[in-house]
C-alpha cells in the first residue's frame, strides 16, 4: 500500500514538473512578444485546455502511452522506474534548456523499465527471455519515434507556407493560397474523421486485442524450451485467435459499408444495419 502511495506522489511530482516544462512552451510565444502577460497567458492556456477536454473527452495520447507496454509487464516497479526516469530526464532538459516532450520521455521510461524487468526476471528464474514484441508494442513506439523526427520538418514547411502568404503583396495570390490551404485542411480533417471512425470500429471488434494475443502466442511458440503439451496448447490457441481475428475483420469490412451514413443518419442507424 505504501508503495502505491509513493507512486501516486511521483505521478503528482511528474505532473507538476510537466507544468513548467511542457506547458510553459505553449505560452512562450505570446509572452515573449508581449501579446499577453505571463499571468494572462497561463489563465488562457488553462481555460482552453480544460474546454478542449470537455468538448472532445478524448484520452488518445494517454491511451497511447498506456498501451506501448503490454499489460502483462505493467507492474508497480515498472511504473515506479518509468516515472523516476521521466522526472530525472525532464529536470535535466529543463535545467539545460533543451526542448523535450514529457510524453515521449514517459513512453521511453515505461518501455525501458518493462524490458529491463522482463529480462531481469528471466535471468533470476532461469527461464527463457521473452520475445521483445511480447513486451512492448513495436508499432506504436515506431510511430512515436518517426514523428519525433518528422514534427520539426512538418512544422518548418507549414511555417514556410504561411510566411509566403503573409509577406506576399499580390492580393489575389494571397487569397488563392489561403483558399487552397483551407481546402487542404478541410480534406485532411475529413480524412482524419473517417480514420477515427474506422479505428473505433476496429477497437469495437477487438482487432487490436486479437492481433496482440496472436503475436504473444507466436512469440511463445518461438521459444525453444517448450514441452510437447505446451506446444499443442499454444498451437490450438493460435488457431482459435486466427479464426477470431478473421471473423472480426469480416465484421469490420461489413461495418465500413455503412460508415458513410454515419453523419446523416447517426450511430444508431449504423449499429442497426451492422447487427441486423
GROMACS .gro file of C-alpha atoms in nm:
model
  276
    1UNK     CA    1   0.000   0.000   0.000
    2UNK     CA    2   0.282   0.241   0.089
    3UNK     CA    3   0.448   0.168  -0.248
    4UNK     CA    4   0.127   0.268  -0.430
    5UNK     CA    5   0.116   0.596  -0.232
    6UNK     CA    6   0.478   0.666  -0.332
    7UNK     CA    7   0.391   0.604  -0.699
    8UNK     CA    8   0.090   0.838  -0.676
    9UNK     CA    9   0.314   1.103  -0.519
   10UNK     CA   10   0.568   1.057  -0.801
   11UNK     CA   11   0.289   1.093  -1.059
   12UNK     CA   12   0.187   1.424  -0.899
   13UNK     CA   13   0.550   1.540  -0.896
   14UNK     CA   14   0.581   1.446  -1.264
   15UNK     CA   15   0.261   1.638  -1.339
   16UNK     CA   16   0.394   1.944  -1.154
   17UNK     CA   17   0.725   1.930  -1.344
   18UNK     CA   18   0.532   1.886  -1.668
   19UNK     CA   19   0.355   2.212  -1.585
   20UNK     CA   20   0.669   2.426  -1.601
   21UNK     CA   21   0.850   2.200  -1.852
   22UNK     CA   22   0.600   2.145  -2.135
   23UNK     CA   23   0.304   2.370  -2.057
   24UNK     CA   24   0.528   2.677  -2.048
   25UNK     CA   25   0.622   2.615  -2.413
   26UNK     CA   26   0.261   2.665  -2.524
   27UNK     CA   27   0.258   3.023  -2.393
   28UNK     CA   28   0.620   3.114  -2.470
   29UNK     CA   29   0.543   3.293  -2.798
   30UNK     CA   30   0.259   3.514  -2.672
   31UNK     CA   31   0.457   3.607  -2.360
   32UNK     CA   32   0.787   3.680  -2.539
   33UNK     CA   33   0.608   3.901  -2.796
   34UNK     CA   34   0.426   4.080  -2.510
   35UNK     CA   35   0.083   3.997  -2.655
   36UNK     CA   36  -0.019   3.869  -2.309
   37UNK     CA   37   0.135   3.889  -1.965
   38UNK     CA   38   0.254   3.558  -1.812
   39UNK     CA   39  -0.046   3.555  -1.576
   40UNK     CA   40  -0.295   3.617  -1.858
   41UNK     CA   41  -0.128   3.354  -2.077
   42UNK     CA   42  -0.143   3.091  -1.802
   43UNK     CA   43  -0.514   3.160  -1.744
   44UNK     CA   44  -0.576   3.150  -2.120
   45UNK     CA   45  -0.392   2.817  -2.162
   46UNK     CA   46  -0.555   2.657  -1.857
   47UNK     CA   47  -0.903   2.763  -1.971
   48UNK     CA   48  -0.869   2.624  -2.323
   49UNK     CA   49  -0.700   2.303  -2.207
   50UNK     CA   50  -0.999   2.242  -1.981
   51UNK     CA   51  -1.253   2.336  -2.250
   52UNK     CA   52  -1.080   2.110  -2.505
   53UNK     CA   53  -1.117   1.814  -2.269
   54UNK     CA   54  -1.487   1.892  -2.209
   55UNK     CA   55  -1.554   1.910  -2.584
   56UNK     CA   56  -1.353   1.612  -2.710
   57UNK     CA   57  -1.339   1.396  -2.394
   58UNK     CA   58  -1.053   1.207  -2.555
   59UNK     CA   59  -0.753   1.046  -2.388
   60UNK     CA   60  -0.580   0.943  -2.711
   61UNK     CA   61  -0.230   1.047  -2.601
   62UNK     CA   62  -0.273   0.891  -2.256
   63UNK     CA   63  -0.403   0.570  -2.415
   64UNK     CA   64  -0.102   0.558  -2.647
   65UNK     CA   65   0.135   0.595  -2.351
   66UNK     CA   66  -0.051   0.325  -2.158
   67UNK     CA   67  -0.052   0.078  -2.448
   68UNK     CA   68   0.313   0.098  -2.552
   69UNK     CA   69   0.383  -0.168  -2.288
   70UNK     CA   70   0.162  -0.477  -2.279
   71UNK     CA   71  -0.038  -0.511  -1.958
   72UNK     CA   72   0.134  -0.836  -1.852
   73UNK     CA   73   0.450  -0.632  -1.788
   74UNK     CA   74   0.292  -0.324  -1.628
   75UNK     CA   75   0.386  -0.377  -1.264
   76UNK     CA   76   0.438  -0.135  -0.977
   77UNK     CA   77   0.820  -0.148  -1.008
   78UNK     CA   78   0.790  -0.074  -1.382
   79UNK     CA   79   0.561   0.226  -1.318
   80UNK     CA   80   0.789   0.348  -1.038
   81UNK     CA   81   1.104   0.322  -1.253
   82UNK     CA   82   0.936   0.481  -1.555
   83UNK     CA   83   0.820   0.781  -1.351
   84UNK     CA   84   1.161   0.827  -1.184
   85UNK     CA   85   1.335   0.816  -1.524
   86UNK     CA   86   1.087   1.065  -1.676
   87UNK     CA   87   1.122   1.306  -1.381
   88UNK     CA   88   1.503   1.299  -1.391
   89UNK     CA   89   1.519   1.350  -1.768
   90UNK     CA   90   1.264   1.633  -1.757
   91UNK     CA   91   1.469   1.811  -1.490
   92UNK     CA   92   1.791   1.766  -1.691
   93UNK     CA   93   1.637   1.903  -2.013
   94UNK     CA   94   1.471   2.189  -1.821
   95UNK     CA   95   1.799   2.283  -1.650
   96UNK     CA   96   1.991   2.294  -1.978
   97UNK     CA   97   1.703   2.447  -2.175
   98UNK     CA   98   1.670   2.152  -2.415
   99UNK     CA   99   1.326   2.119  -2.584
  100UNK     CA  100   1.193   1.775  -2.493
  101UNK     CA  101   0.846   1.622  -2.472
  102UNK     CA  102   0.734   1.481  -2.137
  103UNK     CA  103   0.505   1.235  -2.318
  104UNK     CA  104   0.795   1.091  -2.519
  105UNK     CA  105   1.005   1.076  -2.202
  106UNK     CA  106   0.733   0.886  -2.017
  107UNK     CA  107   0.690   0.638  -2.305
  108UNK     CA  108   1.065   0.574  -2.314
  109UNK     CA  109   1.078   0.537  -1.936
  110UNK     CA  110   0.798   0.279  -1.928
  111UNK     CA  111   0.933   0.084  -2.227
  112UNK     CA  112   1.286   0.069  -2.084
  113UNK     CA  113   1.160  -0.031  -1.739
  114UNK     CA  114   0.937  -0.306  -1.881
  115UNK     CA  115   1.216  -0.452  -2.097
  116UNK     CA  116   1.462  -0.448  -1.806
  117UNK     CA  117   1.207  -0.602  -1.569
  118UNK     CA  118   1.121  -0.886  -1.811
  119UNK     CA  119   1.486  -0.968  -1.884
  120UNK     CA  120   1.587  -0.950  -1.515
  121UNK     CA  121   1.301  -1.182  -1.411
  122UNK     CA  122   1.403  -1.429  -1.684
  123UNK     CA  123   1.762  -1.432  -1.557
  124UNK     CA  124   1.661  -1.479  -1.192
  125UNK     CA  125   1.408  -1.753  -1.273
  126UNK     CA  126   1.638  -1.924  -1.521
  127UNK     CA  127   1.365  -1.906  -1.785
  128UNK     CA  128   1.397  -1.804  -2.148
  129UNK     CA  129   1.390  -1.431  -2.226
  130UNK     CA  130   1.051  -1.347  -2.382
  131UNK     CA  131   1.037  -1.206  -2.733
  132UNK     CA  132   1.063  -0.825  -2.724
  133UNK     CA  133   0.745  -0.785  -2.931
  134UNK     CA  134   0.552  -0.953  -2.648
  135UNK     CA  135   0.673  -0.687  -2.401
  136UNK     CA  136   0.639  -0.360  -2.594
  137UNK     CA  137   0.428  -0.256  -2.893
  138UNK     CA  138   0.678  -0.201  -3.174
  139UNK     CA  139   0.417  -0.041  -3.400
  140UNK     CA  140   0.318   0.236  -3.158
  141UNK     CA  141   0.675   0.308  -3.046
  142UNK     CA  142   0.794   0.313  -3.410
  143UNK     CA  143   0.533   0.576  -3.499
  144UNK     CA  144   0.627   0.785  -3.196
  145UNK     CA  145   0.997   0.778  -3.288
  146UNK     CA  146   0.916   0.865  -3.650
  147UNK     CA  147   0.713   1.171  -3.553
  148UNK     CA  148   0.987   1.294  -3.318
  149UNK     CA  149   1.193   1.348  -3.634
  150UNK     CA  150   0.904   1.442  -3.866
  151UNK     CA  151   0.736   1.703  -3.642
  152UNK     CA  152   1.007   1.974  -3.677
  153UNK     CA  153   1.023   1.918  -4.055
  154UNK     CA  154   0.644   1.936  -4.095
  155UNK     CA  155   0.635   2.248  -3.876
  156UNK     CA  156   0.907   2.408  -4.089
  157UNK     CA  157   0.715   2.350  -4.414
  158UNK     CA  158   0.396   2.491  -4.264
  159UNK     CA  159   0.582   2.800  -4.142
  160UNK     CA  160   0.740   2.850  -4.488
  161UNK     CA  161   0.395   2.834  -4.649
  162UNK     CA  162   0.228   3.078  -4.410
  163UNK     CA  163   0.525   3.316  -4.423
  164UNK     CA  164   0.491   3.328  -4.803
  165UNK     CA  165   0.120   3.402  -4.763
  166UNK     CA  166   0.188   3.678  -4.509
  167UNK     CA  167   0.467   3.862  -4.694
  168UNK     CA  168   0.315   3.824  -5.041
  169UNK     CA  169   0.187   4.161  -5.169
  170UNK     CA  170  -0.022   4.016  -5.451
  171UNK     CA  171  -0.376   4.012  -5.306
  172UNK     CA  172  -0.520   3.754  -5.548
  173UNK     CA  173  -0.227   3.517  -5.499
  174UNK     CA  174  -0.261   3.558  -5.123
  175UNK     CA  175  -0.635   3.480  -5.140
  176UNK     CA  176  -0.565   3.180  -5.364
  177UNK     CA  177  -0.306   3.041  -5.124
  178UNK     CA  178  -0.541   3.088  -4.829
  179UNK     CA  179  -0.828   2.916  -5.012
  180UNK     CA  180  -0.600   2.630  -5.116
  181UNK     CA  181  -0.481   2.588  -4.757
  182UNK     CA  182  -0.843   2.586  -4.632
  183UNK     CA  183  -0.932   2.314  -4.883
  184UNK     CA  184  -0.631   2.105  -4.778
  185UNK     CA  185  -0.717   2.149  -4.409
  186UNK     CA  186  -1.080   2.052  -4.473
  187UNK     CA  187  -0.983   1.740  -4.670
  188UNK     CA  188  -0.731   1.645  -4.402
  189UNK     CA  189  -0.994   1.692  -4.130
  190UNK     CA  190  -1.248   1.476  -4.315
  191UNK     CA  191  -0.984   1.208  -4.369
  192UNK     CA  192  -0.893   1.224  -4.001
  193UNK     CA  193  -1.259   1.188  -3.904
  194UNK     CA  194  -1.306   0.880  -4.124
  195UNK     CA  195  -0.984   0.726  -3.990
  196UNK     CA  196  -1.106   0.792  -3.635
  197UNK     CA  197  -1.435   0.616  -3.708
  198UNK     CA  198  -1.252   0.325  -3.873
  199UNK     CA  199  -1.024   0.299  -3.570
  200UNK     CA  200  -1.320   0.296  -3.331
  201UNK     CA  201  -1.488   0.021  -3.534
  202UNK     CA  202  -1.169  -0.187  -3.524
  203UNK     CA  203  -1.144  -0.136  -3.147
  204UNK     CA  204  -1.509  -0.237  -3.102
  205UNK     CA  205  -1.450  -0.566  -3.282
  206UNK     CA  206  -1.126  -0.617  -3.079
  207UNK     CA  207  -0.892  -0.629  -3.379
  208UNK     CA  208  -0.604  -0.487  -3.170
  209UNK     CA  209  -0.664  -0.734  -2.887
  210UNK     CA  210  -0.669  -1.039  -3.115
  211UNK     CA  211  -0.359  -0.921  -3.303
  212UNK     CA  212  -0.176  -0.863  -2.974
  213UNK     CA  213  -0.279  -1.201  -2.831
  214UNK     CA  214  -0.183  -1.374  -3.156
  215UNK     CA  215   0.155  -1.200  -3.160
  216UNK     CA  216   0.212  -1.304  -2.798
  217UNK     CA  217   0.128  -1.670  -2.870
  218UNK     CA  218   0.357  -1.668  -3.175
  219UNK     CA  219   0.634  -1.525  -2.957
  220UNK     CA  220   0.585  -1.803  -2.701
  221UNK     CA  221   0.587  -2.064  -2.978
  222UNK     CA  222   0.926  -1.936  -3.094
  223UNK     CA  223   1.081  -2.030  -2.758
  224UNK     CA  224   1.292  -2.345  -2.760
  225UNK     CA  225   1.219  -2.466  -2.407
  226UNK     CA  226   0.860  -2.579  -2.475
  227UNK     CA  227   0.719  -2.918  -2.384
  228UNK     CA  228   0.507  -3.100  -2.643
  229UNK     CA  229   0.190  -3.049  -2.437
  230UNK     CA  230   0.254  -2.675  -2.404
  231UNK     CA  231   0.326  -2.652  -2.776
  232UNK     CA  232  -0.005  -2.824  -2.862
  233UNK     CA  233  -0.195  -2.587  -2.630
  234UNK     CA  234  -0.030  -2.283  -2.791
  235UNK     CA  235  -0.099  -2.415  -3.142
  236UNK     CA  236  -0.468  -2.453  -3.054
  237UNK     CA  237  -0.474  -2.102  -2.906
  238UNK     CA  238  -0.309  -1.969  -3.220
  239UNK     CA  239  -0.568  -2.135  -3.444
  240UNK     CA  240  -0.856  -2.005  -3.231
  241UNK     CA  241  -0.715  -1.650  -3.230
  242UNK     CA  242  -0.664  -1.657  -3.607
  243UNK     CA  243  -1.028  -1.759  -3.652
  244UNK     CA  244  -1.148  -1.484  -3.416
  245UNK     CA  245  -0.929  -1.228  -3.593
  246UNK     CA  246  -1.061  -1.328  -3.936
  247UNK     CA  247  -1.423  -1.309  -3.812
  248UNK     CA  248  -1.360  -0.963  -3.664
  249UNK     CA  249  -1.200  -0.840  -3.987
  250UNK     CA  250  -1.506  -0.957  -4.181
  251UNK     CA  251  -1.731  -0.767  -3.937
  252UNK     CA  252  -1.518  -0.454  -3.981
  253UNK     CA  253  -1.541  -0.480  -4.361
  254UNK     CA  254  -1.918  -0.513  -4.335
  255UNK     CA  255  -1.936  -0.214  -4.100
  256UNK     CA  256  -1.736   0.002  -4.343
  257UNK     CA  257  -2.024  -0.017  -4.591
  258UNK     CA  258  -2.236   0.195  -4.357
  259UNK     CA  259  -1.975   0.443  -4.231
  260UNK     CA  260  -2.074   0.696  -4.498
  261UNK     CA  261  -2.426   0.704  -4.345
  262UNK     CA  262  -2.294   0.799  -4.000
  263UNK     CA  263  -2.304   1.178  -4.044
  264UNK     CA  264  -2.651   1.188  -4.198
  265UNK     CA  265  -2.830   0.912  -4.005
  266UNK     CA  266  -2.633   0.876  -3.682
  267UNK     CA  267  -2.470   0.594  -3.492
  268UNK     CA  268  -2.797   0.419  -3.401
  269UNK     CA  269  -2.887   0.366  -3.767
  270UNK     CA  270  -2.537   0.234  -3.845
  271UNK     CA  271  -2.546  -0.004  -3.546
  272UNK     CA  272  -2.886  -0.141  -3.650
  273UNK     CA  273  -2.761  -0.204  -4.004
  274UNK     CA  274  -2.449  -0.385  -3.884
  275UNK     CA  275  -2.612  -0.609  -3.625
  276UNK     CA  276  -2.943  -0.684  -3.801
   0.00000   0.00000   0.00000
